[in-house]
Amino acid sequence: MEPTTDEITKGKTCMVDIEPPVVQEVLTIKDADDKIPDDPNDKKLIRKLDRHLIPTMTLLYLLSYLDRVNIGQAKLDGLLESLHLSGSQYNACLSVFFVTYVLFEIPSNLVLKKLRPSRWIPMIMITWGIIMTLMGLVNNFASLIACRLLLGAAESGLFPGNSKFKLKNYVNLILLIFVGATFYLSSWYKRRELSWRVSILFSAAALAGAFGGILAYGISQMKGIGNQEGWRWIFYIEGILTVIVGISAFFLIADFPSDRPKFLTEEECNRTINRLQNDSGPGAGEHFSWKQVKAAFLDWKVYIYGLCYIGFLVPLYSLALFSPTIVQGLGFTSYRAQLMTAPPYALAFITTMTTAYFSDKYAKRTIFMIFWVLISMIGFIILICVENTNVKYFAIFLTMGGNSPCVATCITFISGNISPQTKRATALAFMLSVGNSGGIISGQIYRSEDAPRFILGHAVNLGFCTMGFIATCILFISLRYENRRRDALYGSVDDLKPVETKTSTEPVDIFGLGTAEDRKKWGYENMSEQEIRDLGDKHAAWRYIL
């Protein structure tokens, strides 16, 4: 039996009472005056969102990434000799960052429950900027490792989940771990608009690598000023820069569409929320559901996503931490090695942004991931087998340029293929936590005793890339098969959208229930609204983005 208007309205009221990780209010069009002006492509709105959201988030991520990996540049400028560190002690300092980075996500979100992102993020940014500045004062292994532990704890709160989510217990909170930046963007943009924006954000890592080498070289020339060594000035300058940007962030960061940010009009806020509802697709329930949490952990594909992501992220982190050392091992002097790390990262930025553009344009993910991870694998094979310096330096271009677009595309891949919202949050949390834990591995695979060829480190990274390649192929084959199976059973569906009534006094059907004929064709005629909303990506009308 087709649900009545009262039944739909009742379901809609429940949606308002329970606020999801990405707040998407359910709107009723009351009269003609309340209607949002027709803008089919939403181009003006998207451009406005891009201007206000993307530059700030990209800058914050750039500084966070720069601050976590600039220790690699400081190493070339005499950090180990000044502090009398062994190779294993230095590697330990790299890895401990990721221990607290993972552990402190939960406490950070507990605080966020009381504070908005526009307040909490600038506060933690100022905190890690101060810690970074103080790293310039360390005199031994113990003080350096303490600073790295504190830095990981502070950076763990960057782009956390939605402070409006009413948490009834700590388990709800776990759903928000590690999903911050991507989840934040998904509260503003549609699924097919995410790849470009997420890639812009994560291309900041490539920019940090390119800019970091040049900046470190310039700052190291301050050696002797104030009787300070050059590597100390790297921490001083970059830490102070982070503090300054952190103070500015109080005025730059917006919260969520439902908070009615000042840079949007009321109509624009409503359209932003409404277009996300329409993009949610069939079965896109936005309430918290234990059934959805369980569904995420029972979905075998979530574990393959995790293997795919860690396969890409371990090489990314290890190259970011050790690329100056690897380049120096090719025979370049320390100051020249700092500069020579910039061009490969510049290429990584170009490949990431180019991939994002075409990935969104053609709504394809796996083909780009497979292509670029193969390029990265070729690079590591060359580093292992070839001894010619010029060829090995070229191979570094291949590894960095191939690996960077895989990470951003993988995050977008899972974000667009998991539904409903709670299941997506759980799956993202799991995948990103697996990847970030891989950062601990990244700090250990390039050992000083393996210099200058670092065969072990390159071989480990090649192994992780191979795992990412295999996992991506499995996802591509299985999702393609499932799409074709559903097409054969239920007919081809192209961007199925909720049915909007023409009468202005009637509410918008956002539940993806379809017509009575649709529900009969799908076999859902005896299911309740709640059960249909809980189907998510299992809905007969859902099609995976490959």
Coordinates of C-alpha atoms in Angstrom, one line a residue, residues 6-543:
D6 CA 0.6 12.0 6.8
E7 CA 2.8 8.9 7.0
I8 CA 5.5 10.6 5.0
T9 CA 5.2 13.7 7.1
K10 CA 5.5 11.6 10.2
G11 CA 8.7 10.0 9.0
K12 CA 10.0 13.4 8.1
T13 CA 9.4 14.8 11.6
C14 CA 11.4 11.9 13.0
M15 CA 14.3 12.9 10.6
V16 CA 14.4 16.4 12.2
D17 CA 14.5 15.1 15.7
I18 CA 17.5 12.8 15.1
E19 CA 20.3 14.8 13.6
P20 CA 22.8 12.8 11.5
P21 CA 26.5 13.1 11.2
V22 CA 26.0 15.1 8.1
V23 CA 23.0 17.3 8.9
Q24 CA 20.5 17.3 6.1
E25 CA 17.3 18.9 7.1
V26 CA 14.0 17.7 5.6
L27 CA 12.1 20.6 4.1
T28 CA 8.4 20.9 3.3
I29 CA 7.6 23.3 0.6
K30 CA 4.7 25.3 2.2
D31 CA 3.8 27.8 -0.6
A32 CA 5.0 29.3 -3.8
D33 CA 7.0 32.0 -1.9
D34 CA 9.1 29.4 -0.1
K35 CA 10.2 27.6 -3.3
I36 CA 13.9 27.8 -4.1
P37 CA 14.5 29.6 -7.5
D38 CA 15.0 27.1 -10.3
D39 CA 18.7 26.5 -10.9
P40 CA 19.0 23.0 -12.5
N41 CA 22.8 22.9 -12.5
D42 CA 23.4 24.8 -9.3
K43 CA 26.5 26.3 -10.9
K44 CA 26.4 29.6 -9.1
L45 CA 25.8 27.9 -5.7
I46 CA 28.6 25.4 -6.3
R47 CA 31.0 28.2 -7.2
K48 CA 30.0 30.1 -4.1
L49 CA 30.6 27.0 -1.9
D50 CA 33.9 26.4 -3.6
R51 CA 35.1 29.9 -2.9
H52 CA 34.2 29.8 0.8
L53 CA 35.0 26.2 1.7
I54 CA 37.8 24.7 -0.4
P55 CA 40.6 27.3 -0.1
T56 CA 40.4 27.3 3.7
M57 CA 40.2 23.5 4.1
T58 CA 43.0 23.0 1.6
L59 CA 45.3 25.5 3.5
L60 CA 44.6 23.8 6.8
Y61 CA 45.3 20.4 5.5
L62 CA 48.5 21.7 3.7
L63 CA 49.8 23.0 7.0
S64 CA 48.9 19.9 9.0
Y65 CA 50.6 17.7 6.4
L66 CA 53.7 20.0 6.2
D67 CA 54.0 20.0 10.0
R68 CA 53.9 16.2 10.3
V69 CA 56.5 15.5 7.6
N70 CA 58.9 18.5 7.8
I71 CA 61.0 16.4 10.2
G72 CA 62.3 14.6 7.1
Q73 CA 63.7 17.9 5.8
A74 CA 65.1 18.7 9.2
K75 CA 67.0 15.4 9.2
L76 CA 68.9 16.5 6.1
D77 CA 69.9 19.7 7.9
G78 CA 71.6 18.0 10.9
L79 CA 68.8 17.0 13.2
L80 CA 70.2 13.5 13.9
E81 CA 73.7 14.8 14.5
S82 CA 72.6 17.6 16.9
L83 CA 70.4 15.3 19.0
H84 CA 72.8 12.3 18.7
L85 CA 69.9 10.1 17.4
S86 CA 70.4 6.6 15.9
G87 CA 68.4 5.5 12.9
S88 CA 66.0 3.4 14.9
Q89 CA 65.4 6.3 17.3
Y90 CA 64.6 8.6 14.4
N91 CA 62.2 6.0 12.9
A92 CA 60.5 5.7 16.3
C93 CA 59.9 9.5 16.3
L94 CA 58.2 9.2 12.9
S95 CA 55.9 6.3 14.0
V96 CA 54.7 7.6 17.4
F97 CA 53.0 10.5 15.7
F98 CA 50.4 8.1 14.2
V99 CA 49.9 6.3 17.6
T100 CA 48.4 9.4 19.2
Y101 CA 46.9 10.5 15.9
V102 CA 44.7 7.5 16.0
L103 CA 44.1 7.3 19.8
F104 CA 43.0 10.9 20.3
E105 CA 40.3 11.0 17.6
I106 CA 37.7 9.9 20.2
P107 CA 38.6 12.5 22.9
S108 CA 38.7 15.2 20.2
N109 CA 35.2 14.3 19.1
L110 CA 34.0 14.3 22.7
V111 CA 35.1 17.9 23.0
L112 CA 33.6 18.7 19.7
K113 CA 30.3 17.7 21.1
K114 CA 30.4 21.0 23.1
L115 CA 32.2 23.1 20.5
R116 CA 31.5 23.8 16.9
P117 CA 34.2 23.0 14.2
S118 CA 34.6 26.7 13.6
R119 CA 35.8 27.0 17.2
W120 CA 37.5 23.7 17.8
I121 CA 39.6 23.4 14.6
P122 CA 41.3 26.8 15.1
M123 CA 42.0 26.0 18.7
I124 CA 43.7 22.7 17.9
M125 CA 45.5 24.3 15.0
I126 CA 47.0 26.9 17.3
T127 CA 47.9 24.1 19.7
W128 CA 49.8 22.1 17.2
G129 CA 51.5 25.2 15.8
I130 CA 52.8 25.9 19.3
I131 CA 54.0 22.3 19.6
M132 CA 55.7 22.6 16.2
T133 CA 57.5 25.8 17.3
L134 CA 58.6 24.1 20.5
M135 CA 60.2 21.3 18.5
G136 CA 62.9 23.7 17.6
L137 CA 63.9 23.8 21.3
V138 CA 64.4 20.0 21.8
N139 CA 67.8 18.8 22.9
N140 CA 67.5 15.0 23.0
F141 CA 65.5 11.9 21.9
A142 CA 63.0 12.0 24.8
S143 CA 62.0 15.6 24.2
L144 CA 61.6 15.1 20.4
I145 CA 59.5 12.0 20.8
A146 CA 57.3 13.8 23.4
C147 CA 56.7 16.6 20.9
R148 CA 55.8 14.1 18.1
L149 CA 53.3 12.4 20.4
L150 CA 51.7 15.7 21.3
L151 CA 51.7 16.8 17.7
G152 CA 49.8 13.6 16.7
A153 CA 47.3 14.2 19.5
A154 CA 46.7 17.8 18.4
E155 CA 46.4 17.1 14.7
S156 CA 44.0 14.2 15.3
G157 CA 41.1 16.7 15.8
L158 CA 41.5 18.3 12.3
F159 CA 38.2 18.2 10.5
P160 CA 36.3 16.0 13.0
G161 CA 32.6 15.0 12.7
N162 CA 29.5 17.1 13.1
S163 CA 29.1 18.6 16.5
K164 CA 25.3 18.7 16.0
F165 CA 25.1 14.9 16.1
K166 CA 23.3 14.1 19.4
L167 CA 25.3 11.2 20.9
K168 CA 23.5 8.9 23.2
N169 CA 26.5 6.8 23.9
Y170 CA 30.1 6.4 23.0
V171 CA 29.5 3.9 20.3
N172 CA 27.7 6.5 18.2
L173 CA 30.8 8.7 18.6
I174 CA 33.0 6.0 17.1
L175 CA 31.1 6.4 13.9
L176 CA 32.7 9.8 13.5
I177 CA 36.3 8.7 13.9
F178 CA 38.6 9.4 11.0
V179 CA 35.8 10.5 8.6
G180 CA 36.1 14.3 9.3
A181 CA 37.3 16.0 6.1
T182 CA 35.5 13.8 3.7
F183 CA 32.3 13.8 5.8
Y184 CA 32.5 17.6 6.1
L185 CA 32.7 18.0 2.3
S186 CA 29.9 15.4 1.8
S187 CA 27.6 17.7 3.9
W188 CA 27.9 20.3 1.1
Y189 CA 28.4 18.5 -2.2
K190 CA 26.7 15.7 -4.1
R191 CA 28.4 12.3 -4.6
R192 CA 29.6 13.1 -8.2
E193 CA 31.0 16.5 -7.1
L194 CA 33.1 15.0 -4.3
S195 CA 36.1 13.6 -6.2
W196 CA 37.3 17.0 -7.4
R197 CA 36.9 18.6 -4.0
V198 CA 38.4 15.8 -2.0
S199 CA 41.3 15.7 -4.5
I200 CA 41.9 19.4 -4.1
L201 CA 42.0 18.8 -0.3
F202 CA 44.4 15.9 -0.5
S203 CA 46.5 17.5 -3.2
A204 CA 47.6 19.7 -0.4
A205 CA 49.8 16.8 0.6
A206 CA 51.6 17.0 -2.7
L207 CA 51.8 20.8 -2.4
A208 CA 53.2 20.4 1.1
G209 CA 55.9 18.1 -0.3
A210 CA 56.8 20.4 -3.1
F211 CA 56.6 23.6 -1.1
G212 CA 58.1 22.0 2.0
G213 CA 61.4 21.2 0.3
I214 CA 61.9 24.6 -1.1
L215 CA 60.8 26.3 2.1
A216 CA 63.1 24.1 4.2
Y217 CA 66.0 25.0 1.9
G218 CA 65.3 28.7 2.3
I219 CA 64.8 28.5 6.0
S220 CA 67.9 26.4 6.6
Q221 CA 69.9 29.3 5.3
M222 CA 69.1 31.1 8.5
K223 CA 71.6 28.8 10.2
G224 CA 73.5 30.8 12.8
I225 CA 70.9 33.5 13.4
G226 CA 70.3 33.7 17.1
N227 CA 73.0 31.0 17.5
Q228 CA 70.3 28.5 16.2
E229 CA 70.9 25.6 13.8
G230 CA 69.1 25.6 10.5
W231 CA 66.8 22.7 11.3
R232 CA 65.5 24.5 14.4
W233 CA 64.5 27.4 12.3
I234 CA 62.4 25.1 10.1
F235 CA 60.3 24.2 13.1
Y236 CA 60.2 27.8 14.4
I237 CA 59.0 29.4 11.1
E238 CA 56.6 26.7 10.1
G239 CA 55.1 26.5 13.6
I240 CA 54.6 30.2 13.9
L241 CA 53.0 30.2 10.4
T242 CA 50.5 27.6 11.6
V243 CA 49.6 29.6 14.7
I244 CA 48.9 32.7 12.5
V245 CA 46.7 30.7 10.2
G246 CA 45.0 29.1 13.2
I247 CA 44.0 32.5 14.5
S248 CA 42.7 33.5 11.1
A249 CA 40.7 30.2 10.9
F250 CA 38.3 31.5 13.6
F251 CA 36.9 33.8 10.9
L252 CA 37.3 31.5 7.9
I253 CA 35.7 28.2 8.8
A254 CA 32.0 27.6 8.2
D255 CA 30.1 24.9 10.1
F256 CA 27.3 23.1 8.2
P257 CA 24.4 24.1 5.9
S258 CA 21.9 23.6 8.7
D259 CA 23.8 26.2 10.8
R260 CA 22.8 28.8 8.2
P261 CA 26.3 30.2 7.6
K262 CA 26.5 33.9 6.9
F263 CA 28.0 33.5 3.4
L264 CA 24.8 31.9 2.2
T265 CA 21.3 33.3 1.9
E266 CA 18.4 31.4 3.4
E267 CA 17.4 30.3 -0.1
E268 CA 20.9 29.0 -0.8
C269 CA 21.0 27.1 2.5
N270 CA 17.7 25.5 1.6
R271 CA 18.9 24.6 -1.9
T272 CA 22.1 23.1 -0.5
I273 CA 20.2 20.9 1.9
N274 CA 17.6 20.0 -0.7
R275 CA 20.0 19.0 -3.5
L276 CA 21.8 16.7 -1.1
Q277 CA 18.6 15.0 -0.2
N278 CA 17.8 14.5 -3.9
D279 CA 21.3 13.0 -4.4
S280 CA 20.9 10.6 -1.5
G281 CA 19.1 8.3 -3.8
P282 CA 16.7 5.5 -2.9
G283 CA 16.8 4.1 0.6
A284 CA 19.0 6.9 1.9
G285 CA 17.9 7.0 5.5
E286 CA 19.7 9.6 7.6
H287 CA 18.8 8.3 11.1
F288 CA 21.1 6.5 13.4
S289 CA 20.5 2.8 13.2
W290 CA 22.3 -0.2 14.8
K291 CA 21.1 -2.2 11.9
Q292 CA 23.2 0.1 9.6
V293 CA 26.3 -0.2 11.8
K294 CA 26.0 -4.0 11.8
A295 CA 25.4 -3.9 8.0
A296 CA 28.7 -2.1 7.5
F297 CA 30.7 -4.7 9.4
L298 CA 28.9 -7.5 7.7
D299 CA 29.5 -6.1 4.2
W300 CA 32.6 -7.9 2.9
K301 CA 33.4 -5.0 0.5
V302 CA 34.2 -2.7 3.5
Y303 CA 37.2 -4.9 4.3
I304 CA 38.4 -4.8 0.7
Y305 CA 38.1 -1.0 0.8
G306 CA 40.3 -1.1 3.9
L307 CA 43.0 -3.2 2.2
C308 CA 42.8 -0.9 -0.9
Y309 CA 43.3 2.2 1.2
I310 CA 46.2 1.0 3.3
G311 CA 47.8 -0.3 0.1
F312 CA 47.9 3.3 -1.1
L313 CA 48.5 5.2 2.1
V314 CA 51.6 3.3 3.4
P315 CA 53.6 4.3 0.3
L316 CA 52.2 7.8 0.5
Y317 CA 53.3 8.4 4.1
S318 CA 56.6 6.6 3.8
L319 CA 57.6 8.7 0.7
A320 CA 56.5 11.9 2.5
L321 CA 58.7 11.1 5.5
F322 CA 61.7 9.6 3.7
S323 CA 61.8 11.2 0.2
P324 CA 64.5 13.7 1.2
T325 CA 66.6 10.8 2.6
I326 CA 66.0 8.7 -0.5
V327 CA 67.0 11.6 -2.8
Q328 CA 70.1 12.2 -0.8
G329 CA 70.9 8.6 -1.1
L330 CA 71.1 9.1 -4.9
G331 CA 74.2 11.2 -4.4
F332 CA 72.9 14.7 -3.9
T333 CA 74.2 16.9 -1.1
S334 CA 71.7 17.7 1.7
Y335 CA 70.8 21.2 0.5
R336 CA 70.3 20.0 -3.1
A337 CA 68.3 17.0 -1.9
Q338 CA 65.8 19.4 -0.2
L339 CA 65.3 21.2 -3.5
M340 CA 65.2 18.0 -5.6
T341 CA 62.2 16.6 -3.6
A342 CA 60.0 19.4 -5.0
P343 CA 59.6 18.4 -8.7
P344 CA 58.2 14.9 -8.0
Y345 CA 55.6 16.4 -5.6
A346 CA 54.7 19.0 -8.2
L347 CA 54.0 16.1 -10.6
A348 CA 51.9 14.4 -7.9
F349 CA 49.8 17.6 -7.6
I350 CA 49.2 17.6 -11.3
T351 CA 48.3 14.0 -11.6
T352 CA 45.9 14.2 -8.5
M353 CA 44.0 17.2 -9.9
T354 CA 43.9 15.9 -13.5
T355 CA 42.5 12.5 -12.2
A356 CA 40.0 14.3 -10.0
Y357 CA 38.7 16.3 -13.0
F358 CA 38.2 13.4 -15.3
S359 CA 37.1 11.1 -12.5
D360 CA 34.2 13.4 -11.8
K361 CA 33.5 14.2 -15.4
Y362 CA 33.0 10.5 -16.4
A363 CA 32.0 9.3 -12.9
K364 CA 34.7 6.6 -12.9
R365 CA 37.0 5.7 -10.0
T366 CA 38.6 2.3 -10.3
I367 CA 40.1 2.7 -13.8
F368 CA 42.1 5.7 -12.6
M369 CA 43.2 3.9 -9.4
I370 CA 44.3 0.8 -11.3
F371 CA 46.2 2.9 -13.9
W372 CA 48.1 5.0 -11.3
V373 CA 48.9 2.3 -8.9
L374 CA 50.5 0.4 -11.8
I375 CA 52.6 3.4 -12.6
S376 CA 53.7 3.6 -8.9
M377 CA 54.5 -0.1 -8.9
I378 CA 56.7 0.4 -12.0
G379 CA 58.5 3.2 -10.1
F380 CA 59.3 1.0 -7.1
I381 CA 60.5 -1.9 -9.3
I382 CA 62.9 0.5 -11.0
L383 CA 64.2 1.8 -7.6
I384 CA 64.8 -1.8 -6.6
C385 CA 66.5 -3.1 -9.8
V386 CA 68.3 -0.1 -11.3
E387 CA 71.4 1.6 -10.0
N388 CA 71.7 4.5 -12.5
T389 CA 71.1 7.7 -10.5
N390 CA 69.1 9.6 -13.2
V391 CA 66.8 6.6 -13.8
K392 CA 66.2 6.2 -10.1
Y393 CA 65.3 9.9 -9.7
F394 CA 62.9 9.4 -12.6
A395 CA 61.4 6.5 -10.8
I396 CA 60.7 8.7 -7.8
F397 CA 58.5 10.8 -10.1
L398 CA 56.6 7.7 -11.0
T399 CA 56.1 6.5 -7.4
M400 CA 54.9 9.9 -6.1
G401 CA 52.9 10.9 -9.2
G402 CA 51.2 7.5 -9.3
N403 CA 50.5 7.1 -5.6
S404 CA 48.9 10.5 -4.8
P405 CA 45.8 10.3 -7.0
C406 CA 45.1 6.8 -5.7
V407 CA 44.6 8.0 -2.2
A408 CA 42.1 10.8 -2.9
T409 CA 40.2 8.7 -5.5
C410 CA 39.9 5.8 -3.0
I411 CA 38.2 8.0 -0.4
T412 CA 35.8 9.3 -2.9
F413 CA 35.2 5.8 -4.2
I414 CA 33.9 4.5 -0.9
S415 CA 32.0 7.7 -0.1
G416 CA 29.9 7.3 -3.2
N417 CA 29.2 3.6 -2.9
I418 CA 28.1 3.1 0.7
S419 CA 24.6 4.1 2.0
P420 CA 22.7 4.9 4.2
Q421 CA 24.5 7.6 6.2
T422 CA 25.3 5.7 9.3
K423 CA 26.6 2.7 7.3
R424 CA 28.7 5.1 5.3
A425 CA 30.1 6.7 8.4
T426 CA 31.0 3.3 9.9
A427 CA 32.6 2.1 6.7
L428 CA 34.6 5.4 6.3
A429 CA 35.7 5.2 9.9
F430 CA 36.9 1.7 9.5
M431 CA 38.7 2.3 6.2
L432 CA 40.5 5.5 7.3
S433 CA 41.5 4.0 10.6
V434 CA 43.1 1.1 8.9
G435 CA 45.0 3.5 6.6
N436 CA 46.1 5.8 9.4
S437 CA 47.3 2.9 11.4
G438 CA 49.5 2.1 8.4
G439 CA 51.4 5.3 9.2
I440 CA 53.0 3.5 12.0
I441 CA 54.4 1.0 9.4
S442 CA 55.5 3.8 7.2
G443 CA 57.9 5.2 9.8
Q444 CA 59.8 1.9 10.1
I445 CA 60.4 0.6 6.6
Y446 CA 63.3 2.8 5.5
R447 CA 66.1 2.0 7.8
S448 CA 69.4 3.8 8.0
E449 CA 71.3 0.5 7.6
D450 CA 69.7 0.0 4.2
A451 CA 71.0 3.2 2.8
P452 CA 71.6 4.3 0.1
R453 CA 69.5 1.9 -2.0
F454 CA 66.8 1.1 0.6
I455 CA 65.8 -2.1 -1.1
L456 CA 63.7 -3.3 1.8
G457 CA 61.7 -0.1 2.0
H458 CA 61.0 0.0 -1.7
A459 CA 60.1 -3.7 -1.7
V460 CA 57.6 -3.2 1.2
N461 CA 56.0 -0.3 -0.6
L462 CA 55.8 -2.4 -3.8
G463 CA 54.0 -5.1 -1.8
F464 CA 51.5 -2.6 -0.4
C465 CA 50.9 -1.2 -3.9
T466 CA 50.3 -4.7 -5.2
M467 CA 47.8 -5.3 -2.5
G468 CA 46.0 -2.0 -3.4
F469 CA 45.9 -3.1 -7.0
I470 CA 44.4 -6.5 -6.3
A471 CA 41.8 -5.0 -3.9
T472 CA 40.8 -2.4 -6.5
C473 CA 40.4 -5.1 -9.2
I474 CA 38.2 -7.2 -6.9
L475 CA 36.0 -4.2 -6.1
F476 CA 35.7 -3.3 -9.8
I477 CA 34.7 -6.8 -10.9
S478 CA 32.3 -7.4 -8.0
L479 CA 30.5 -4.0 -8.3
R480 CA 30.3 -4.2 -12.0
Y481 CA 28.7 -7.6 -11.7
E482 CA 26.2 -6.4 -9.2
N483 CA 25.2 -3.4 -11.3
R484 CA 24.6 -5.7 -14.3
R485 CA 22.7 -8.2 -12.1
R486 CA 20.3 -5.4 -10.9
D487 CA 19.9 -4.0 -14.4
A488 CA 18.9 -7.5 -15.6
L489 CA 16.4 -8.0 -12.8
Y490 CA 14.9 -4.5 -12.3
G491 CA 15.8 -2.6 -15.5
S492 CA 18.4 0.1 -16.1
V493 CA 18.4 3.0 -13.6
D494 CA 20.2 6.3 -14.3
D495 CA 20.4 8.6 -11.4
L496 CA 17.1 7.7 -9.8
K497 CA 15.8 10.7 -7.9
P498 CA 13.1 11.1 -5.4
V499 CA 9.7 12.1 -6.7
E500 CA 8.8 15.7 -6.2
T501 CA 5.1 16.7 -6.2
K502 CA 4.0 19.6 -8.3
T503 CA 1.6 20.9 -5.7
S504 CA 3.4 23.3 -3.5
T505 CA 1.6 22.4 -0.4
E506 CA 2.7 18.8 -0.5
P507 CA 6.0 17.6 0.9
V508 CA 8.9 16.3 -1.1
D509 CA 9.3 12.5 -1.2
I510 CA 12.9 12.1 -0.1
F511 CA 12.6 8.5 1.0
G512 CA 13.2 6.9 -2.3
L513 CA 10.0 4.8 -1.9
G514 CA 9.1 5.0 -5.5
T515 CA 5.6 4.4 -6.9
A516 CA 3.4 1.5 -5.9
E517 CA 4.4 -0.1 -9.2
D518 CA 8.1 0.4 -8.4
R519 CA 7.8 -1.1 -5.0
K520 CA 6.0 -4.1 -6.5
K521 CA 8.7 -4.5 -9.1
W522 CA 11.4 -4.3 -6.4
G523 CA 9.5 -6.7 -4.1
Y524 CA 9.2 -4.0 -1.4
E525 CA 5.4 -3.8 -1.3
N526 CA 5.2 -5.3 2.2
M527 CA 8.1 -3.3 3.6
S528 CA 7.8 -0.2 5.8
E529 CA 9.4 3.2 5.1
Q530 CA 12.0 2.5 7.8
E531 CA 13.0 -0.8 6.2
I532 CA 13.3 0.7 2.8
R533 CA 15.4 3.6 4.1
D534 CA 17.7 1.1 5.8
L535 CA 18.4 -0.7 2.5
G536 CA 20.8 2.0 1.3
D537 CA 23.2 0.6 -1.3
K538 CA 21.3 -2.7 -1.1
H539 CA 18.3 -1.0 -2.7
A540 CA 17.2 -2.4 -6.1
A541 CA 17.5 1.0 -7.7
W542 CA 21.0 1.8 -6.3
R543 CA 23.9 1.6 -8.8

